[in-house]
PDB file of C-alpha atoms and ligand atoms in Angstrom:
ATOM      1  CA  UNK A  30     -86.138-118.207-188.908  1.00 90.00           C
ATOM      2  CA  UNK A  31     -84.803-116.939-192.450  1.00 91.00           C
ATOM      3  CA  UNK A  32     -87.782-118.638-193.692  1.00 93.00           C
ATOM      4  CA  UNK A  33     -89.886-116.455-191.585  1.00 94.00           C
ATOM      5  CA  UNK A  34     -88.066-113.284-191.836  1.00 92.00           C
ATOM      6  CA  UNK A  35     -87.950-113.485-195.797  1.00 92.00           C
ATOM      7  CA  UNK A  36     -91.890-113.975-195.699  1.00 94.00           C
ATOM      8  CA  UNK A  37     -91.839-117.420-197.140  1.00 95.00           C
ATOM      9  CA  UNK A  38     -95.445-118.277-195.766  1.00 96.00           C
ATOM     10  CA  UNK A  39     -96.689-116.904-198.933  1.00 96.00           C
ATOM     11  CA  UNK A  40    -100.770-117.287-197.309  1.00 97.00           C
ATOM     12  CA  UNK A  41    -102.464-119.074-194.160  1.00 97.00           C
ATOM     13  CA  UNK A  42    -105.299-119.433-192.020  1.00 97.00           C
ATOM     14  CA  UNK A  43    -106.524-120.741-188.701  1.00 96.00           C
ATOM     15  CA  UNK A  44    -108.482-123.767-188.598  1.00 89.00           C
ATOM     16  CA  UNK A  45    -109.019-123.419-184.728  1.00 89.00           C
ATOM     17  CA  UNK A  46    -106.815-122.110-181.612  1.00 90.00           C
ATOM     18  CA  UNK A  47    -103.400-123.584-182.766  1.00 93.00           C
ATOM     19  CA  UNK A  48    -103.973-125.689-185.825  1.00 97.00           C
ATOM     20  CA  UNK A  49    -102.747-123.276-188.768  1.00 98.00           C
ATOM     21  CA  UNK A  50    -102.695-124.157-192.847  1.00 97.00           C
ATOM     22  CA  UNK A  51    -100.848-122.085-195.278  1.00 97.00           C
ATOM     23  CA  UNK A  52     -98.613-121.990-198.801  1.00 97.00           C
ATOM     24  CA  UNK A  53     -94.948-121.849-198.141  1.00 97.00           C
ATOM     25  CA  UNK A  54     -92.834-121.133-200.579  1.00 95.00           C
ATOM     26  CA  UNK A  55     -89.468-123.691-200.792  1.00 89.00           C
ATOM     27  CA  UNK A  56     -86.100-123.121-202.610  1.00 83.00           C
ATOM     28  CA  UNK A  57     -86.533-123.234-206.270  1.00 82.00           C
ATOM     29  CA  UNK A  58     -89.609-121.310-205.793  1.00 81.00           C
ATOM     30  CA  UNK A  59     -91.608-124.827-204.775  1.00 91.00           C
ATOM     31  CA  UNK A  60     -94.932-124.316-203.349  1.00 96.00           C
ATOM     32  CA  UNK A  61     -95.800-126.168-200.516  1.00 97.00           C
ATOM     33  CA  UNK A  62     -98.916-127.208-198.360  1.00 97.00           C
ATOM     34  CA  UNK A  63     -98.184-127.014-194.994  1.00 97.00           C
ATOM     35  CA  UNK A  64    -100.485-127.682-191.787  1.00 97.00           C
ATOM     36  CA  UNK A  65     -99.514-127.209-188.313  1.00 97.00           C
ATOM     37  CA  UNK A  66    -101.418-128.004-185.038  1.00 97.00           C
ATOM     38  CA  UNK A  67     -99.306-126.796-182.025  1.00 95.00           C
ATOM     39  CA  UNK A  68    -101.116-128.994-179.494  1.00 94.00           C
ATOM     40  CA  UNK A  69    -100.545-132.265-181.325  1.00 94.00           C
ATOM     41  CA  UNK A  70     -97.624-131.704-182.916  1.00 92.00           C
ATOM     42  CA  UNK A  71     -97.722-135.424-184.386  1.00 92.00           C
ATOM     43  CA  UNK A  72    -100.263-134.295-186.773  1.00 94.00           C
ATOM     44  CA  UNK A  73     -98.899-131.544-188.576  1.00 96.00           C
ATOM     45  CA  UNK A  74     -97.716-132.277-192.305  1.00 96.00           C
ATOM     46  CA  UNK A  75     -96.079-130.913-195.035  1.00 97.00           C
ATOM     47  CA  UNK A  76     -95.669-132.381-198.408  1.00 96.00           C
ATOM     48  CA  UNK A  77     -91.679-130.985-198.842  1.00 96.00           C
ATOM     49  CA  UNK A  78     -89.136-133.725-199.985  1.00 95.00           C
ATOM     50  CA  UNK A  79     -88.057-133.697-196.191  1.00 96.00           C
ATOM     51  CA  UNK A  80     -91.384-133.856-194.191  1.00 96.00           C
ATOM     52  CA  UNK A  81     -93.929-135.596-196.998  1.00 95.00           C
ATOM     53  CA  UNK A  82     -95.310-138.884-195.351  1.00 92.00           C
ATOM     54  CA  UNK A  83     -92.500-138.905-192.078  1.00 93.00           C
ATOM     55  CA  UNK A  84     -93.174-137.203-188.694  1.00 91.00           C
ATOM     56  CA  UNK A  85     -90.481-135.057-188.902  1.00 94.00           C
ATOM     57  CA  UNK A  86     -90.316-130.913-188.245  1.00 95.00           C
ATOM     58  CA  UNK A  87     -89.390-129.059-191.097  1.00 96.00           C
ATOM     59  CA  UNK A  88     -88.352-125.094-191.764  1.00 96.00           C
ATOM     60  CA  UNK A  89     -91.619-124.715-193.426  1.00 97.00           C
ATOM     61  CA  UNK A  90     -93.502-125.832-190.604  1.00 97.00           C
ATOM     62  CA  UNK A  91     -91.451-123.234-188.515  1.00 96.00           C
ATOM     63  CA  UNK A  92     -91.939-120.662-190.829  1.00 97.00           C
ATOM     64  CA  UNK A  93     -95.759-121.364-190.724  1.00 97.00           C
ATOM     65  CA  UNK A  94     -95.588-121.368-187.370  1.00 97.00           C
ATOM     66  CA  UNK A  95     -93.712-118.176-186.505  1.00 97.00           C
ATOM     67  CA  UNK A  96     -96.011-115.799-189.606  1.00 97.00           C
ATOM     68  CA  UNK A  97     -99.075-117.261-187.036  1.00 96.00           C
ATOM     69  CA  UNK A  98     -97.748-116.755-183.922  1.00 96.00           C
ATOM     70  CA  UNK A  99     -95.316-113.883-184.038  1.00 95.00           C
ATOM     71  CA  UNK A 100     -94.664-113.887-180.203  1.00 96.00           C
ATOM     72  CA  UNK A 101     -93.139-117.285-180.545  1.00 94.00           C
ATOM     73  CA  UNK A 102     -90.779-116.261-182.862  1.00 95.00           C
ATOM     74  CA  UNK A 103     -89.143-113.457-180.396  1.00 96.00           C
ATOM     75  CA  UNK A 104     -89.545-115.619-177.404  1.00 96.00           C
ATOM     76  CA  UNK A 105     -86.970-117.999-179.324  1.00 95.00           C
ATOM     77  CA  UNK A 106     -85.099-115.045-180.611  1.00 94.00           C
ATOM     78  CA  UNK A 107     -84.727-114.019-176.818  1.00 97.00           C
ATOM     79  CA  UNK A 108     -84.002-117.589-175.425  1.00 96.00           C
ATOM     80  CA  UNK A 109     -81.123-117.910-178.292  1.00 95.00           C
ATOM     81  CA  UNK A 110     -79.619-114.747-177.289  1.00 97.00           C
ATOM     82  CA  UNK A 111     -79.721-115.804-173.867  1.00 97.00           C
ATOM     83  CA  UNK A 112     -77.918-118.999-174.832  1.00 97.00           C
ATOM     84  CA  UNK A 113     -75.236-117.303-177.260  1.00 97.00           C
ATOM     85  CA  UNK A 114     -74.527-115.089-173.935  1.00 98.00           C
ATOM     86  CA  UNK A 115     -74.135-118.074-171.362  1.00 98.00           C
ATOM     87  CA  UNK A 116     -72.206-119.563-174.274  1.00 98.00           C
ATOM     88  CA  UNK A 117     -69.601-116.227-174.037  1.00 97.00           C
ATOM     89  CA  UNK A 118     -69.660-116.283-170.424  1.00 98.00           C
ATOM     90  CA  UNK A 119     -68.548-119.817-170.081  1.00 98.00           C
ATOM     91  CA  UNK A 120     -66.276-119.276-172.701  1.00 98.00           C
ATOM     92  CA  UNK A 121     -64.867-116.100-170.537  1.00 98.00           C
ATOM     93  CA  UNK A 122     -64.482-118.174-167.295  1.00 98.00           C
ATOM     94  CA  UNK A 123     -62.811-121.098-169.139  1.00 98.00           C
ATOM     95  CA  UNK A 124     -60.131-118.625-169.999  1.00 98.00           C
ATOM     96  CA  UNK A 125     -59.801-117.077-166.613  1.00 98.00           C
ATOM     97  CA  UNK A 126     -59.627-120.535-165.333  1.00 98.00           C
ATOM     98  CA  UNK A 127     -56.950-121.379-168.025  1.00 97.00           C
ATOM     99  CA  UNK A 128     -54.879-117.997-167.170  1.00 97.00           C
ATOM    100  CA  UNK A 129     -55.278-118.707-163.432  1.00 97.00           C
ATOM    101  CA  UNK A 130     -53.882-121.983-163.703  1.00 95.00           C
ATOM    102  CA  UNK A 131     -50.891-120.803-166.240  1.00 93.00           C
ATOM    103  CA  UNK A 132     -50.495-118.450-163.522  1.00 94.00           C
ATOM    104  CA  UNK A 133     -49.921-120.659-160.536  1.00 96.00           C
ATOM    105  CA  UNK A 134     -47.148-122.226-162.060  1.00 95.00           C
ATOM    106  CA  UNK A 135     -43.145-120.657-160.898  1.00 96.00           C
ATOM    107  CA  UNK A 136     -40.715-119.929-163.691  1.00 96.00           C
ATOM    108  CA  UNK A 137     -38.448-122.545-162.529  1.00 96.00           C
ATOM    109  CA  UNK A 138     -41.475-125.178-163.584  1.00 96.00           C
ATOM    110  CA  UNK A 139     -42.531-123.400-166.753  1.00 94.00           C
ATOM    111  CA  UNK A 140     -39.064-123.460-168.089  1.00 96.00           C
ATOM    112  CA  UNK A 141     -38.891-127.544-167.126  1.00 96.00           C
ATOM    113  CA  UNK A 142     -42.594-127.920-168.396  1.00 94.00           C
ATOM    114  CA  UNK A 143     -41.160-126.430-172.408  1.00 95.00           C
ATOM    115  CA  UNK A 144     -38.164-128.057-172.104  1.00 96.00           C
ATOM    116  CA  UNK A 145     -39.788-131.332-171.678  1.00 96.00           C
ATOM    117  CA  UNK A 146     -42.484-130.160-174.466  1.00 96.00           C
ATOM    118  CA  UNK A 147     -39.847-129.315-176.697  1.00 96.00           C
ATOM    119  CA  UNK A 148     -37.745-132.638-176.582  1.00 95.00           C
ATOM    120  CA  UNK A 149     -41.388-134.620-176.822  1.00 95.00           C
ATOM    121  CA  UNK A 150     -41.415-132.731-179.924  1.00 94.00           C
ATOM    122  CA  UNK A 151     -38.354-133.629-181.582  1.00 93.00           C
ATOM    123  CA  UNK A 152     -39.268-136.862-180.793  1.00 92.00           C
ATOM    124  CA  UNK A 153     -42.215-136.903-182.558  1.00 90.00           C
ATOM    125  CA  UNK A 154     -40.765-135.039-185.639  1.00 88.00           C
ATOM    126  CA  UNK A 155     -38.172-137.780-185.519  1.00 84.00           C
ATOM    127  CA  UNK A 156     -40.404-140.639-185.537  1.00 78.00           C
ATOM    128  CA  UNK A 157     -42.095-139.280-188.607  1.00 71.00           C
TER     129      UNK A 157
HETATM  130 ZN1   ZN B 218     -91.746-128.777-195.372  1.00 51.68          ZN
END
C-alpha cells in the first residue's frame, strides 16, 4: 500500500483484461520488471531479490497491481477498516466481559482472592 501511495509503479501497461507489466521502483532506487496476471496469479513475476525465480507475492506486485486497478486498492482499504473495527469491538466486549465478571464477585471473596494472590507472591519472590 505505501508502495502504491508513494507512486512506486514508476510506468505500466495492459497486456490484456488483467495481465499488467510495469517498472517499479524498489528501495535503493532499484528498478524492477514486474508482470502481473490477476486470473492466474501463478504466473506473475518479478525479478526483486524476494520474488525472482519463486512463486511468491511481493509489494511490487501489489503496487503494480493497485496503480492498474485503483478500485482494488479501496476495496482493501475498506475491508481493513472493517477488520481494525471488529478488532475494537471485540476488544470492547472482552473488557465488558472482564468488568462483568470482576463485578460478580462480593467483597468478602475479593479480599480472600488478594490475600491468597499476595502470599502466592511472596512465595514466589522467596523462591527466587
Ligand atoms: Zn518484487
Amino acid at each position: 500500500m505505501d508502495y502504491y501511495n508513494n507512486k512506486k509503479v514508476v510506468s505500466w501497461k495492459t497486456f490484456k483484461n488483467g495481465v499488467y507489466e510495469g517498472i517499479v521502483s524498489g528501495s535503493e532506487s532499484n528498478m524492477y520488471t514486474v508482470h502481473i496476471d490477476t486470473e492466474h496469479p501463478g504466473k506473475s513475476f518479478c525479478n526483486c531479490p524476494f520474488a525472482d525465480g519463486r512463486r511468491v507475492v511481493c509489494k511490487h506486485m501489489i503496487a503494480l497491481y493497485f496503480t492498474a486497478e485503483p478500485k482494488v486498492s479501496k476495496d482493501f482499504l475498506k475491508e481493513v477498516e472493517m477488520w481494525e473495527a471488529e478488532e475494537e469491538e471485540r476488544e470492547r466486549q472482552h473488557y465488558e466481559d472482564m468488568r462483568k465478571y470482576a463485578k460478580s464477585f462480593s467483597k468478602m471473596e475479593l479480599q480472600e482472592q488478594l490475600l491468597d494472590e499476595m502470599v502466592q507472591l511472596e512465595e514466589r519472590r522467596n523462591y527466587w
